[in-house]
Amino acid sequence: MTTETTTYRERRVRSLAFARIGDFASRWTFMLPAAIIMIAMLAYPISYMTQISFSRFDLMTFSPGEWVGWDNYAKVLADYRFWSSLRVTAVYLVFALPLQIILGFGIAYLIHAEWRGRGLIRGLFIIPMVVAPVVAGGIWRMMLDPLWGIANYFLGFFGIGPFDWFGDPNLAMASVVIIDTWRWTPFIVLIASAALLSLPRDVFEAAEIDGANWWQMLCYIALPLLAPIIAATFVVRWLGAVKMFDIVLSATLGGPGAATKVINLFIYEEAFRSLRFAESSAMAVLVLVGTTILTGIFLWGSRRLENEP
Amino acid sequence: MTTAVKSFRWGRTIRIWVGALACLTFLFPIIWMVLTSFKQQTDIFTSPPTFIFAPTLIHYLEGIRPAEVPHRLLNTVIVAVGSGLLSVVAGAMAGYALARIKIRGAGTIGVLMLLSRGVPPVALAVPMFLVARKLGLTDKHITLILAYCTFLIPYVMWLMRGFFLALPKELEEAAMIDGCSRLGAFFRIIVPISLPALLSTLIASMILAWEELLFALVLTNRNASTIPIAMAGIAQDTVNGANWGALTAVGTITVVPVVVFALLVQKWLIQGMADGATKG
Amino acid sequence: MTRKIQKIGRRTVVVSGLAVMAAAALGAGASAQDAGLGTAEHPVEIRVSANESFANQMQTLVVPEFNKVYPNIKVTVDSVPFVEYLAKAMLDITSPSPLYDVAIVDEKWVPQLASTGGLADLKSGDIAAWTDVGYDWDDFYQAALSSGEWSGVQYGVPLRSNLLLMFYNKTLFEKAGLPAPTPELTWTEYLEQLPKLVQDTNGDGQVDAWGIDTYFIREPNTPAIWQAILSGNGGRFFDENAQPAFNNEAGISALETHKKLLDYAPPGALSHGFTESLQAFRQGQVATLFNWVSVYKGTAIDAATTTLKPEEVGVQALPVGSVSGGTYRGVWNGTVPANSQNKQAAWAFLQWLSSKEGEQFYANELGIAPARQSTLNSTPKYDWLVPVFTAMRQGFEVAAQGEMWTLRHPRSDAALQVITDETARALANEIPVAEALQIAADRIPEALQ
């Protein structure tokens, strides 16, 4: 491997240096592909977004025009619609996120038993996710319509309702939460099932022999072991849910009034309908800042969860 | 001990039944979608809703023809598979780096990548299009694949980081003592035991790419146009009103391949589990 | 252009490799010679962007007919869904080398697209020289042709002319003991009839038919309903200077009337729009429907989509206000991007489509609403088109009288969005009608800047 002329010392230094470089490189090999793709794809769009949020938008060239400082931000912050859609988004998140996480992990735990049908159940369970939002929102729109919808018809047998699902502001928000939960719980079930599969089985077997019932196994074994993954799922789902507008766009169109107009629907309408890209970018930056702060808090919380055991 | 086992068995049965029931509840809207796709337009909006009707194939034979389903389905498959695989490979490696390899600065990069998911996609679509047009890359599969990676990689990375954190550390240490390189240890030891998680994130990524609309709309015209665009077109028909028969028919068609794929993966996965191949 | 790039560069917050590449590539593409009409050896190819709802019909049925006349022009029609169409069209026509040679756009987008300088003037220069001597501009209804005009320049030709009309179910009027509507029906009479049209038709004690269904949902077409009511009363949405003219008694009363319709609409109507109101009418559940003329065939004729018989369905303009009946115009215009390199072929295509012969073909064979007086005054090939042509003639006349169309302004969609927001809040009873109109009027000047 080495030539005769090199002394032992020289060889040692060189191989150490090589090893250090090699080690450094091999560590970074893991991070690089993702980092390169993300930077190549996002650096320009994010800088573009930031720039036009400080400029007058030039529709002729689709580029930032004259620099206007904080004008767009001032406009957005003075707009009652911005604040009302933030409020709507907060309500949606407060209801939808915990519901989805609890239902998702709950159902995954329920069907995590060794029986022949579980592969089928898991396979079928992902279907609500597969249906594109346009169709999903539309099917629910059909099912919840008071005139021809199956929901009121069915509830009528139990003497409940009739409800004007999309006509009442609170019910409309409830509908959006239901539809979103229907779509995203399967995603969490999918992840949670994989998490349960990767748990060490011998721990459960030992507990079973010791006479633990499944409730005890859930609380004292499964949940603590799952904590990092629950935290990760929550963060990922939170970042997805903040951006939600497709379901609203296809089910309620933000109505009635502005009862389900979430912030991303507003950003979308400002950009694609009104062609107010500058204001819409300013809102996007504000949302990004808000999301960053809240995500930071969640990450801090989940780090504590991870370090606990 | 026997009573404990017995009560456990009982718990198991209840669990399975409750789980199956939950599954059925979640599937009801899908069943309704499939039923609707076989109804004449006049049967779709009856009140009260009808379960008994003369089924028709008209939506599959004629209604969806304008939507160019085969061409768009193929595009959707290419883009979903491409972006799913790419993001799972890149994302899982990054997740592993965050969970197990100490690199100065990587944590910050990871969190930044995660946070990029917080950028409203509406704000990204237009500048991405402008760049793609300058590079002559609009209406190409690769553009869409890379664009989808921007929201898939952070999600895969973060989830897989959670999974890798839960793995016992001794595994790769043993492998590295055996003379494996880091990359070797990752692919030979870590990937096989994380298969359930990797496959689940892969399925989820493909589905997320499968149904994406906004980037697809802005970045494609015809060649790389995907199924969700066809659906949006049918739903926003400004001449005759939305053709719900055609829309649910397209919906049904797009569900089938993904479900078959997911079922195959699940079957294979559980087989693997039973063989003990993935036992930790 | 270069200076602008430098300016951008200095301000770039994060300089990335791609940004540099993108900037370097900017400014490419100069206009070359026009490709003409093509020859048998060298056919010319044009690309057309059209709304998804008719792109396929155009490609499979209209283009072959066009190719009988111009065999050397190869036409590819791409489809774009409605909601994102404006942004996509804007991105394309502002490009130095646009992908599309023909863009078929909703009339409300014409001023927005034209003001970027991206559309070609169809009545001057080369295009005027390429126009057939026999091409009769004056034959178009003025109410249709003006939809393609912006600040005195003709940028588009009407290809599909939609009008908001009132459909009525004669059977339900009969059951309620009311005479079928005539074009003379006034709002006062109609509002008196509506309570009677909410009825129990099968005697089981439950209401199963309602008076009206139309747009009530939070969407940009919903204000068209109360605008049509306002116009019929002689009011205006905007004045000549694009300032809001609806914030007064007449406007309040029009929106109040729109809101009052909800009392006679089926349950859940607040979330009904185009599709839902249409389906309720086709199921025979509502006596009247305000919707677009393009739905007539699927509503009255085609047994696969409607439960109604042709003789049951009537169509006419909205009830008469203090001045005239009401309607609202929605015309799809064929336009040619100014930077297209196939302008001659593109114009040949548009010219054929909007010619007397082209209109006869697609009005009769495809049931697409025409815009020419010669077409609407001719005897249609099929009987079911007769009431449609009659209603359209009435519609075009009242539309021209009361300028019943959307705001013509380069930022019209931004203003319309403001009105949509406030209309939705008023209809949902979130705020009083007067307050909604006040907020809308206050916000519009900023939106139009």
mmCIF file of N, CA and C in Angstrom, chain C residues 21-70:
data_model
loop_
_atom_site.group_PDB
_atom_site.id
_atom_site.type_symbol
_atom_site.label_atom_id
_atom_site.label_comp_id
_atom_site.label_asym_id
_atom_site.label_seq_id
_atom_site.Cartn_x
_atom_site.Cartn_y
_atom_site.Cartn_z
ATOM 1 N N MET C 21 -28.071 32.100 -13.209
ATOM 2 C CA MET C 21 -28.369 31.455 -14.485
ATOM 3 C C MET C 21 -29.625 32.032 -15.099
ATOM 4 N N ALA C 22 -30.642 32.208 -14.236
ATOM 5 C CA ALA C 22 -31.915 32.722 -14.730
ATOM 6 C C ALA C 22 -31.737 34.120 -15.301
ATOM 7 N N ALA C 23 -30.969 34.945 -14.588
ATOM 8 C CA ALA C 23 -30.764 36.306 -15.041
ATOM 9 C C ALA C 23 -30.006 36.329 -16.365
ATOM 10 N N ALA C 24 -29.014 35.447 -16.478
ATOM 11 C CA ALA C 24 -28.217 35.401 -17.700
ATOM 12 C C ALA C 24 -29.088 35.017 -18.892
ATOM 13 N N ALA C 25 -30.056 34.170 -18.624
ATOM 14 C CA ALA C 25 -30.890 33.704 -19.722
ATOM 15 C C ALA C 25 -31.977 34.707 -20.081
ATOM 16 N N LEU C 26 -32.205 35.676 -19.180
ATOM 17 C CA LEU C 26 -33.225 36.689 -19.454
ATOM 18 C C LEU C 26 -32.878 37.461 -20.716
ATOM 19 N N GLY C 27 -33.903 37.974 -21.362
ATOM 20 C CA GLY C 27 -33.620 38.820 -22.504
ATOM 21 C C GLY C 27 -33.368 38.032 -23.773
ATOM 22 N N ALA C 28 -33.478 36.729 -23.692
ATOM 23 C CA ALA C 28 -33.290 35.928 -24.889
ATOM 24 C C ALA C 28 -34.540 36.006 -25.756
ATOM 25 N N GLY C 29 -34.424 35.672 -27.012
ATOM 26 C CA GLY C 29 -35.596 35.547 -27.850
ATOM 27 C C GLY C 29 -36.016 36.846 -28.500
ATOM 28 N N ALA C 30 -35.657 37.042 -29.726
ATOM 29 C CA ALA C 30 -36.115 38.205 -30.465
ATOM 30 C C ALA C 30 -37.148 37.741 -31.474
ATOM 31 N N SER C 31 -37.998 38.669 -31.897
ATOM 32 C CA SER C 31 -39.043 38.237 -32.814
ATOM 33 C C SER C 31 -38.452 37.966 -34.196
ATOM 34 N N ALA C 32 -38.883 36.867 -34.759
ATOM 35 C CA ALA C 32 -38.372 36.487 -36.073
ATOM 36 C C ALA C 32 -39.468 36.701 -37.110
ATOM 37 N N GLN C 33 -39.203 36.284 -38.342
ATOM 38 C CA GLN C 33 -40.182 36.372 -39.415
ATOM 39 C C GLN C 33 -41.426 35.574 -39.073
ATOM 40 N N ASP C 34 -42.570 36.074 -39.493
ATOM 41 C CA ASP C 34 -43.786 35.325 -39.250
ATOM 42 C C ASP C 34 -43.818 34.110 -40.170
ATOM 43 N N ALA C 35 -44.378 33.016 -39.642
ATOM 44 C CA ALA C 35 -44.316 31.755 -40.371
ATOM 45 C C ALA C 35 -45.370 31.619 -41.460
ATOM 46 N N GLY C 36 -46.291 32.583 -41.566
ATOM 47 C CA GLY C 36 -47.275 32.538 -42.641
ATOM 48 C C GLY C 36 -48.319 31.456 -42.452
ATOM 49 N N LEU C 37 -48.905 31.021 -43.558
ATOM 50 C CA LEU C 37 -50.004 30.066 -43.473
ATOM 51 C C LEU C 37 -49.567 28.633 -43.727
ATOM 52 N N GLY C 38 -48.271 28.440 -44.016
ATOM 53 C CA GLY C 38 -47.784 27.083 -44.214
ATOM 54 C C GLY C 38 -48.052 26.576 -45.608
ATOM 55 N N THR C 39 -47.292 25.566 -45.990
ATOM 56 C CA THR C 39 -47.497 24.909 -47.266
ATOM 57 C C THR C 39 -47.613 23.425 -47.007
ATOM 58 N N ALA C 40 -47.926 22.683 -48.050
ATOM 59 C CA ALA C 40 -48.081 21.242 -47.872
ATOM 60 C C ALA C 40 -46.786 20.617 -47.359
ATOM 61 N N GLU C 41 -45.620 21.123 -47.860
ATOM 62 C CA GLU C 41 -44.340 20.559 -47.414
ATOM 63 C C GLU C 41 -43.980 21.055 -46.024
ATOM 64 N N HIS C 42 -44.261 22.335 -45.781
ATOM 65 C CA HIS C 42 -43.897 22.928 -44.490
ATOM 66 C C HIS C 42 -45.125 23.477 -43.782
ATOM 67 N N PRO C 43 -45.919 22.590 -43.223
ATOM 68 C CA PRO C 43 -47.100 23.084 -42.506
ATOM 69 C C PRO C 43 -46.677 23.920 -41.310
ATOM 70 N N VAL C 44 -47.499 24.874 -40.958
ATOM 71 C CA VAL C 44 -47.187 25.691 -39.793
ATOM 72 C C VAL C 44 -47.992 25.152 -38.615
ATOM 73 N N GLU C 45 -47.337 25.166 -37.463
ATOM 74 C CA GLU C 45 -48.010 24.646 -36.270
ATOM 75 C C GLU C 45 -48.373 25.785 -35.347
ATOM 76 N N ILE C 46 -49.623 25.817 -34.910
ATOM 77 C CA ILE C 46 -49.979 26.816 -33.883
ATOM 78 C C ILE C 46 -50.492 26.105 -32.636
ATOM 79 N N ARG C 47 -50.204 26.728 -31.482
ATOM 80 C CA ARG C 47 -50.685 26.169 -30.216
ATOM 81 C C ARG C 47 -51.707 27.111 -29.616
ATOM 82 N N VAL C 48 -52.784 26.505 -29.155
ATOM 83 C CA VAL C 48 -53.900 27.279 -28.624
ATOM 84 C C VAL C 48 -54.085 26.908 -27.156
ATOM 85 N N SER C 49 -54.234 27.904 -26.299
ATOM 86 C CA SER C 49 -54.593 27.571 -24.923
ATOM 87 C C SER C 49 -56.061 27.909 -24.729
ATOM 88 N N ALA C 50 -56.786 26.958 -24.147
ATOM 89 C CA ALA C 50 -58.219 27.138 -23.967
ATOM 90 C C ALA C 50 -58.623 26.576 -22.619
ATOM 91 N N ASN C 51 -59.752 27.045 -22.132
ATOM 92 C CA ASN C 51 -60.275 26.522 -20.887
ATOM 93 C C ASN C 51 -60.528 25.023 -21.039
ATOM 94 N N GLU C 52 -60.224 24.291 -19.991
ATOM 95 C CA GLU C 52 -60.366 22.839 -20.014
ATOM 96 C C GLU C 52 -61.770 22.395 -20.425
ATOM 97 N N SER C 53 -62.796 23.221 -20.118
ATOM 98 C CA SER C 53 -64.157 22.752 -20.410
ATOM 99 C C SER C 53 -64.450 22.676 -21.896
ATOM 100 N N PHE C 54 -63.700 23.359 -22.731
ATOM 101 C CA PHE C 54 -63.989 23.165 -24.154
ATOM 102 C C PHE C 54 -62.774 22.881 -25.018
ATOM 103 N N ALA C 55 -61.600 22.743 -24.414
ATOM 104 C CA ALA C 55 -60.396 22.493 -25.204
ATOM 105 C C ALA C 55 -60.521 21.206 -26.025
ATOM 106 N N ASN C 56 -61.038 20.167 -25.377
ATOM 107 C CA ASN C 56 -61.110 18.891 -26.079
ATOM 108 C C ASN C 56 -62.100 18.931 -27.230
ATOM 109 N N GLN C 57 -63.252 19.565 -26.979
ATOM 110 C CA GLN C 57 -64.251 19.701 -28.041
ATOM 111 C C GLN C 57 -63.668 20.473 -29.225
ATOM 112 N N MET C 58 -62.894 21.492 -28.902
ATOM 113 C CA MET C 58 -62.287 22.299 -29.954
ATOM 114 C C MET C 58 -61.296 21.453 -30.761
ATOM 115 N N GLN C 59 -60.451 20.700 -30.045
ATOM 116 C CA GLN C 59 -59.439 19.894 -30.717
ATOM 117 C C GLN C 59 -60.061 18.800 -31.582
ATOM 118 N N THR C 60 -61.064 18.113 -31.067
ATOM 119 C CA THR C 60 -61.568 16.939 -31.777
ATOM 120 C C THR C 60 -62.660 17.269 -32.782
ATOM 121 N N LEU C 61 -63.419 18.356 -32.572
ATOM 122 C CA LEU C 61 -64.533 18.622 -33.477
ATOM 123 C C LEU C 61 -64.349 19.872 -34.327
ATOM 124 N N VAL C 62 -63.754 20.909 -33.740
ATOM 125 C CA VAL C 62 -63.669 22.170 -34.481
ATOM 126 C C VAL C 62 -62.439 22.189 -35.392
ATOM 127 N N VAL C 63 -61.302 21.744 -34.865
ATOM 128 C CA VAL C 63 -60.069 21.810 -35.656
ATOM 129 C C VAL C 63 -60.163 21.022 -36.973
ATOM 130 N N PRO C 64 -60.723 19.792 -36.968
ATOM 131 C CA PRO C 64 -60.841 19.085 -38.257
ATOM 132 C C PRO C 64 -61.650 19.881 -39.291
ATOM 133 N N GLU C 65 -62.688 20.554 -38.791
ATOM 134 C CA GLU C 65 -63.517 21.366 -39.691
ATOM 135 C C GLU C 65 -62.681 22.533 -40.265
ATOM 136 N N PHE C 66 -61.878 23.133 -39.386
ATOM 137 C CA PHE C 66 -61.004 24.233 -39.809
ATOM 138 C C PHE C 66 -59.979 23.732 -40.829
ATOM 139 N N ASN C 67 -59.471 22.527 -40.598
ATOM 140 C CA ASN C 67 -58.442 21.979 -41.488
ATOM 141 C C ASN C 67 -58.964 21.667 -42.879
ATOM 142 N N LYS C 68 -60.289 21.584 -43.034
ATOM 143 C CA LYS C 68 -60.847 21.419 -44.372
ATOM 144 C C LYS C 68 -60.572 22.667 -45.202
ATOM 145 N N VAL C 69 -60.517 23.813 -44.523
ATOM 146 C CA VAL C 69 -60.267 25.075 -45.223
ATOM 147 C C VAL C 69 -58.768 25.391 -45.254
ATOM 148 N N TYR C 70 -58.097 25.173 -44.133
ATOM 149 C CA TYR C 70 -56.658 25.457 -44.039
ATOM 150 C C TYR C 70 -55.903 24.170 -43.686
#
